[in-house]
Amino acid sequence: MRRYAAEPQEAYAISCEFCPDVVEWCPAAGCEDLLAYGTYELDEPSGKRRGAMHLASAEWTATPDADSRLTARLSALAEIAMPGVYDIAWGPTSAGLDGAGHQGPSSLMAVAVADGSLRLLCVSRNGGDVSCSHAVEQCQVLEECILTHVVWGAGNAHGLATVGQDGSAHHLQLQEDGSLTVLAQRAAHELEAWSVEVSLDNPHLVLTGADDSQLLGWDLRESPDAAPALVNRKSHGAGVTALACDPRQPHLLASGSYDEKVRLFDLRALARTPLAETDRLGDGAYHIAWHPEWPGTMAIAAMRSGF
């Protein structure tokens, strides 16, 4: 583990109207300063879900003192009200919508919304101007049921996989004419599904995890009624909350769980005992992110136990 002499310092903080629950930097070249974050809040007396997708630009400045600390300033670029944002996924840089009437370089962002809809936003940069707007008409995947997670790359670069609070898994495709089409829906789990991942070396393999403690793999080329291609029902002691393939070794899959452990699996033998398993982290492992360059290094968001 890498050690640093100084503790991390807060560079900037912003107050949100609703609870921020997801944040993602734009990976597109030349747009690394763009930050998308979503907010969500449930008004329990009325049952109304509220939130928004925010887009901001970060500007970094080094202080002139001996410490040379970096300070940051976030400039708000866009705010689009939605009934609660649960997840955000930036599309691949090749996923432009020029064929649908958008000119110039653009990045797509998929947003999983608490009303069961999947929304695609187009973020375009023209010199110093940045615009953010709905790329296509929203796709109502579920009715009055939360979409909990979304990922690109299902089947091909323009395919998406998403899972819902009802345990379902969905395969969608962004068509050449700019429309968003649901290709398949699977009754993947009997309880809430929280995580979905696409195999990095097999785009037809989609992995899902849910509150039923099951980790399942689905072949998109098979019928939606077909049994899962890969099954692990015994390794997790509670719900599966996070899934992430190792970008340097795509056959390796890390999972997080409410049982407070992170496990490492070999997708070539998913049903077997995990290759590795952490001690209990003190709370559920809710999100996992592999470092793109440091082999075997991952960051884990462990809910109330911290990072």
Short mmCIF file of C-alpha atoms in Angstrom, two decimals:
data_model
loop_
_atom_site.label_atom_id
_atom_site.label_comp_id
_atom_site.label_asym_id
_atom_site.label_seq_id
_atom_site.Cartn_x
_atom_site.Cartn_y
_atom_site.Cartn_z
CA MET A 1 0.00 0.00 0.00
CA ARG A 2 1.32 3.44 -0.90
CA ARG A 3 1.92 5.78 2.00
CA TYR A 4 1.97 9.55 1.95
CA ALA A 5 3.58 11.94 4.38
CA ALA A 6 0.56 14.24 4.62
CA GLU A 7 -3.11 13.54 5.13
CA PRO A 8 -5.43 14.36 2.21
CA GLN A 9 -6.69 17.93 2.38
CA GLU A 10 -10.13 19.10 1.38
CA ALA A 11 -9.78 21.24 -1.72
CA TYR A 12 -13.37 22.33 -2.15
CA ALA A 13 -16.83 21.70 -0.72
CA ILE A 14 -20.25 22.56 -2.04
CA SER A 15 -23.64 22.49 -0.34
CA CYS A 16 -26.39 20.58 -2.15
CA GLU A 17 -30.14 20.98 -1.82
CA PHE A 18 -30.58 17.20 -1.71
CA CYS A 19 -28.26 14.38 -0.63
CA PRO A 20 -25.40 13.73 -3.08
CA ASP A 21 -25.06 9.99 -3.71
CA VAL A 22 -22.98 9.54 -6.88
CA VAL A 23 -20.10 11.44 -8.48
CA GLU A 24 -18.13 10.73 -11.68
CA TRP A 25 -15.33 12.56 -13.51
CA CYS A 26 -15.65 12.70 -17.30
CA PRO A 27 -13.08 10.32 -18.86
CA ALA A 28 -13.07 11.93 -22.32
CA ALA A 29 -9.82 13.51 -23.47
CA GLY A 30 -9.94 17.27 -23.04
CA CYS A 31 -12.91 17.05 -20.64
CA GLU A 32 -11.15 15.78 -17.52
CA ASP A 33 -12.24 18.89 -15.63
CA LEU A 34 -15.93 18.03 -15.98
CA LEU A 35 -17.58 16.52 -12.92
CA ALA A 36 -21.07 15.03 -12.87
CA TYR A 37 -22.83 14.35 -9.58
CA GLY A 38 -26.32 13.28 -8.69
CA THR A 39 -28.58 13.96 -5.72
CA TYR A 40 -31.51 12.06 -4.25
CA GLU A 41 -33.98 12.55 -1.45
CA LEU A 42 -37.20 10.81 -0.48
CA ASP A 43 -39.86 12.97 1.12
CA GLU A 44 -41.39 10.32 3.37
CA PRO A 45 -44.68 12.09 4.21
CA SER A 46 -45.59 12.52 0.54
CA GLY A 47 -43.56 9.62 -0.89
CA LYS A 48 -42.17 11.98 -3.52
CA ARG A 49 -38.62 11.40 -4.78
CA ARG A 50 -36.55 14.47 -5.62
CA GLY A 51 -33.10 15.18 -6.94
CA ALA A 52 -31.03 16.44 -9.84
CA MET A 53 -28.10 15.72 -12.11
CA HIS A 54 -25.42 18.39 -11.81
CA LEU A 55 -22.54 19.16 -14.16
CA ALA A 56 -19.63 21.31 -12.99
CA SER A 57 -16.15 22.29 -14.11
CA ALA A 58 -13.20 22.09 -11.73
CA GLU A 59 -10.41 24.65 -11.83
CA TRP A 60 -7.22 23.84 -9.91
CA THR A 61 -4.79 26.40 -8.51
CA ALA A 62 -1.47 25.78 -6.72
CA THR A 63 -0.83 27.96 -3.67
CA PRO A 64 2.41 29.96 -3.78
CA ASP A 65 3.55 28.88 -0.31
CA ALA A 66 6.15 26.23 0.44
CA ASP A 67 3.51 23.49 0.72
CA SER A 68 2.32 24.12 -2.86
CA ARG A 69 -1.12 22.88 -2.00
CA LEU A 70 -3.81 22.60 -4.63
CA THR A 71 -7.05 24.45 -4.19
CA ALA A 72 -10.09 23.94 -6.37
CA ARG A 73 -13.13 25.83 -7.46
CA LEU A 74 -16.22 24.20 -8.95
CA SER A 75 -18.19 26.22 -11.46
CA ALA A 76 -21.75 25.04 -12.00
CA LEU A 77 -22.52 24.38 -15.67
CA ALA A 78 -25.88 22.65 -15.61
CA GLU A 79 -28.56 21.34 -13.27
CA ILE A 80 -31.30 19.07 -14.58
CA ALA A 81 -34.08 18.24 -12.13
CA MET A 82 -34.99 14.56 -11.91
CA PRO A 83 -36.95 12.46 -9.42
CA GLY A 84 -33.78 11.25 -7.72
CA VAL A 85 -30.48 10.22 -9.35
CA TYR A 86 -29.19 6.80 -8.26
CA ASP A 87 -26.27 6.24 -10.63
CA ILE A 88 -24.28 7.94 -13.40
CA ALA A 89 -22.16 6.31 -16.11
CA TRP A 90 -20.17 8.24 -18.69
CA GLY A 91 -20.27 6.60 -22.11
CA PRO A 92 -17.23 5.65 -24.16
CA THR A 93 -15.61 8.51 -26.02
CA SER A 94 -16.66 6.95 -29.32
CA ALA A 95 -20.34 7.08 -28.35
CA GLY A 96 -21.24 10.33 -30.10
CA LEU A 97 -24.63 11.36 -31.42
CA ASP A 98 -23.51 13.17 -34.54
CA GLY A 99 -25.87 11.01 -36.57
CA ALA A 100 -28.77 12.31 -34.49
CA GLY A 101 -28.16 15.96 -35.27
CA HIS A 102 -25.50 16.89 -32.69
CA GLN A 103 -22.43 18.56 -34.13
CA GLY A 104 -18.89 18.51 -32.79
CA PRO A 105 -17.29 16.43 -30.03
CA SER A 106 -19.63 15.15 -27.35
CA SER A 107 -19.80 12.68 -24.49
CA LEU A 108 -22.80 10.67 -23.41
CA MET A 109 -23.90 10.19 -19.83
CA ALA A 110 -26.38 7.54 -18.73
CA VAL A 111 -28.41 8.35 -15.63
CA ALA A 112 -30.34 5.73 -13.61
CA VAL A 113 -33.29 7.52 -12.03
CA ALA A 114 -35.42 6.68 -9.01
CA ASP A 115 -38.64 6.71 -11.06
CA GLY A 116 -37.41 3.73 -13.09
CA SER A 117 -36.33 5.69 -16.13
CA LEU A 118 -32.97 5.65 -17.89
CA ARG A 119 -31.95 9.01 -19.29
CA LEU A 120 -29.13 9.87 -21.68
CA LEU A 121 -27.56 13.30 -21.57
CA CYS A 122 -25.24 14.75 -24.19
CA VAL A 123 -22.38 16.90 -22.90
CA SER A 124 -20.70 18.94 -25.64
CA ARG A 125 -17.71 21.26 -25.47
CA ASN A 126 -17.07 23.97 -28.05
CA GLY A 127 -14.05 25.97 -26.96
CA GLY A 128 -14.89 27.43 -23.58
CA ASP A 129 -18.60 26.69 -23.85
CA VAL A 130 -20.07 23.51 -22.39
CA SER A 131 -23.65 22.40 -22.93
CA CYS A 132 -25.64 19.58 -21.35
CA SER A 133 -29.00 18.42 -22.63
CA HIS A 134 -31.16 15.34 -23.07
CA ALA A 135 -29.71 13.33 -25.94
CA VAL A 136 -32.80 11.19 -26.54
CA GLU A 137 -36.24 10.76 -25.09
CA GLN A 138 -36.07 9.08 -21.70
CA CYS A 139 -36.66 5.33 -21.62
CA GLN A 140 -39.09 4.16 -18.94
CA VAL A 141 -37.51 0.84 -18.01
CA LEU A 142 -39.55 0.27 -14.83
CA GLU A 143 -42.75 1.77 -13.46
CA GLU A 144 -42.42 3.44 -10.05
CA CYS A 145 -39.39 1.33 -9.18
CA ILE A 146 -35.82 2.54 -8.71
CA LEU A 147 -33.10 1.81 -11.26
CA THR A 148 -30.14 1.26 -8.97
CA HIS A 149 -27.11 0.87 -11.27
CA VAL A 150 -26.14 1.29 -14.94
CA VAL A 151 -23.08 0.42 -17.01
CA TRP A 152 -22.02 0.84 -20.65
CA GLY A 153 -20.53 -1.81 -22.92
CA ALA A 154 -23.27 -4.47 -22.83
CA GLY A 155 -22.96 -6.31 -26.14
CA ASN A 156 -21.08 -3.43 -27.77
CA ALA A 157 -19.84 0.08 -27.03
CA HIS A 158 -23.34 1.58 -27.38
CA GLY A 159 -25.11 -1.06 -25.28
CA LEU A 160 -26.17 -0.56 -21.67
CA ALA A 161 -27.07 -2.86 -18.79
CA THR A 162 -29.07 -1.72 -15.80
CA VAL A 163 -30.69 -3.34 -12.76
CA GLY A 164 -33.66 -2.39 -10.62
CA GLN A 165 -35.00 -2.48 -7.11
CA ASP A 166 -37.35 -5.29 -8.17
CA GLY A 167 -34.40 -7.57 -8.96
CA SER A 168 -34.72 -7.24 -12.74
CA ALA A 169 -31.86 -6.81 -15.22
CA HIS A 170 -32.21 -4.99 -18.54
CA HIS A 171 -30.24 -4.78 -21.78
CA LEU A 172 -30.64 -1.60 -23.82
CA GLN A 173 -29.13 -0.35 -27.06
CA LEU A 174 -28.48 3.16 -28.34
CA GLN A 175 -29.48 2.90 -31.99
CA GLU A 176 -27.86 4.71 -34.91
CA ASP A 177 -30.90 6.98 -35.24
CA GLY A 178 -30.41 8.15 -31.65
CA SER A 179 -33.25 6.16 -30.10
CA LEU A 180 -32.84 4.05 -26.96
CA THR A 181 -34.34 0.57 -27.20
CA VAL A 182 -34.88 -2.12 -24.58
CA LEU A 183 -33.60 -5.38 -26.11
CA ALA A 184 -34.21 -7.74 -23.21
CA GLN A 185 -35.47 -7.90 -19.64
CA ARG A 186 -34.58 -10.65 -17.19
CA ALA A 187 -36.11 -11.57 -13.84
CA ALA A 188 -32.57 -11.92 -12.55
CA HIS A 189 -33.10 -11.90 -8.77
CA GLU A 190 -35.94 -12.28 -6.30
CA LEU A 191 -34.77 -9.34 -4.17
CA GLU A 192 -33.33 -5.88 -4.84
CA ALA A 193 -30.48 -5.83 -7.36
CA TRP A 194 -27.76 -3.31 -6.52
CA SER A 195 -24.91 -3.96 -8.93
CA VAL A 196 -24.25 -4.74 -12.58
CA GLU A 197 -20.98 -5.12 -14.47
CA VAL A 198 -19.97 -6.08 -18.02
CA SER A 199 -17.02 -8.42 -18.52
CA LEU A 200 -14.16 -6.41 -20.02
CA ASP A 201 -13.06 -9.16 -22.39
CA ASN A 202 -16.54 -10.55 -23.20
CA PRO A 203 -19.15 -7.82 -23.76
CA HIS A 204 -21.91 -10.44 -23.99
CA LEU A 205 -21.38 -11.45 -20.35
CA VAL A 206 -23.28 -9.28 -17.85
CA LEU A 207 -22.85 -9.87 -14.11
CA THR A 208 -25.44 -8.95 -11.48
CA GLY A 209 -25.56 -8.97 -7.68
CA ALA A 210 -28.50 -8.53 -5.33
CA ASP A 211 -29.92 -8.76 -1.83
CA ASP A 212 -30.48 -12.50 -2.34
CA SER A 213 -26.69 -12.91 -1.84
CA GLN A 214 -26.31 -14.28 -5.37
CA LEU A 215 -23.71 -13.36 -7.98
CA LEU A 216 -24.96 -14.31 -11.45
CA GLY A 217 -23.62 -14.05 -14.99
CA TRP A 218 -25.92 -13.68 -18.00
CA ASP A 219 -25.14 -14.36 -21.67
CA LEU A 220 -26.88 -11.61 -23.66
CA ARG A 221 -27.00 -13.87 -26.72
CA GLU A 222 -29.32 -16.27 -24.89
CA SER A 223 -33.06 -15.93 -24.44
CA PRO A 224 -34.13 -13.68 -21.53
CA ASP A 225 -35.81 -16.77 -20.04
CA ALA A 226 -32.60 -18.80 -20.12
CA ALA A 227 -30.85 -19.79 -16.91
CA PRO A 228 -27.79 -17.75 -15.92
CA ALA A 229 -24.55 -18.77 -17.60
CA LEU A 230 -22.56 -18.35 -14.38
CA VAL A 231 -23.79 -18.86 -10.83
CA ASN A 232 -22.37 -18.30 -7.36
CA ARG A 233 -24.92 -18.65 -4.57
CA LYS A 234 -22.70 -19.67 -1.67
CA SER A 235 -19.80 -17.24 -1.28
CA HIS A 236 -21.62 -14.17 0.07
CA GLY A 237 -23.13 -14.00 3.54
CA ALA A 238 -25.44 -11.12 2.63
CA GLY A 239 -26.51 -8.98 -0.34
CA VAL A 240 -24.05 -8.33 -3.18
CA THR A 241 -23.67 -4.54 -3.39
CA ALA A 242 -20.76 -3.92 -5.78
CA LEU A 243 -19.06 -5.57 -8.76
CA ALA A 244 -15.93 -4.45 -10.60
CA CYS A 245 -13.69 -6.22 -13.14
CA ASP A 246 -9.95 -5.65 -12.90
CA PRO A 247 -8.98 -3.48 -15.93
CA ARG A 248 -5.52 -5.09 -16.08
CA GLN A 249 -6.73 -8.69 -15.62
CA PRO A 250 -10.28 -8.79 -17.01
CA HIS A 251 -10.95 -12.35 -15.82
CA LEU A 252 -10.74 -11.12 -12.21
CA LEU A 253 -13.91 -9.79 -10.58
CA ALA A 254 -14.13 -8.06 -7.21
CA SER A 255 -17.39 -8.09 -5.28
CA GLY A 256 -18.61 -6.11 -2.29
CA SER A 257 -21.29 -7.23 0.10
CA TYR A 258 -23.40 -6.23 3.07
CA ASP A 259 -21.51 -8.96 4.94
CA GLU A 260 -18.69 -6.37 5.12
CA LYS A 261 -16.21 -8.29 2.96
CA VAL A 262 -14.63 -7.83 -0.47
CA ARG A 263 -13.96 -10.97 -2.48
CA LEU A 264 -11.94 -11.69 -5.61
CA PHE A 265 -13.25 -14.22 -8.14
CA ASP A 266 -11.95 -15.79 -11.33
CA LEU A 267 -14.69 -15.49 -13.95
CA ARG A 268 -13.41 -18.66 -15.56
CA ALA A 269 -14.52 -20.53 -12.44
CA LEU A 270 -17.05 -18.26 -10.76
CA ALA A 271 -18.80 -21.02 -8.81
CA ARG A 272 -15.62 -21.93 -6.94
CA THR A 273 -14.35 -20.50 -3.67
CA PRO A 274 -13.09 -16.90 -4.06
CA LEU A 275 -9.41 -16.46 -4.85
CA ALA A 276 -9.15 -13.98 -1.97
CA GLU A 277 -11.34 -12.51 0.73
CA THR A 278 -10.79 -9.54 3.05
CA ASP A 279 -11.44 -9.42 6.76
CA ARG A 280 -14.64 -7.65 7.77
CA LEU A 281 -14.42 -3.96 6.91
CA GLY A 282 -16.81 -2.77 9.63
CA ASP A 283 -19.69 -2.12 7.25
CA GLY A 284 -20.93 -3.05 3.80
CA ALA A 285 -18.61 -2.57 0.80
CA TYR A 286 -20.91 -0.40 -1.28
CA HIS A 287 -18.62 0.64 -4.13
CA ILE A 288 -15.36 -0.69 -5.60
CA ALA A 289 -13.06 1.10 -8.05
CA TRP A 290 -9.89 -0.47 -9.46
CA HIS A 291 -6.95 1.82 -10.12
CA PRO A 292 -6.36 1.92 -13.89
CA GLU A 293 -2.56 1.80 -13.60
CA TRP A 294 -1.52 0.34 -10.22
CA PRO A 295 -1.79 -3.46 -10.42
CA GLY A 296 -4.00 -5.06 -7.79
CA THR A 297 -5.02 -1.74 -6.23
CA MET A 298 -8.64 -0.87 -5.56
CA ALA A 299 -10.55 1.74 -3.58
CA ILE A 300 -13.54 0.64 -1.49
CA ALA A 301 -16.36 2.78 -0.13
CA ALA A 302 -17.38 0.98 3.07
CA MET A 303 -20.50 2.95 4.00
CA ARG A 304 -20.34 4.06 7.65
CA SER A 305 -16.80 2.70 8.06
CA GLY A 306 -15.39 5.19 5.56
CA PHE A 307 -13.05 4.83 2.61
#
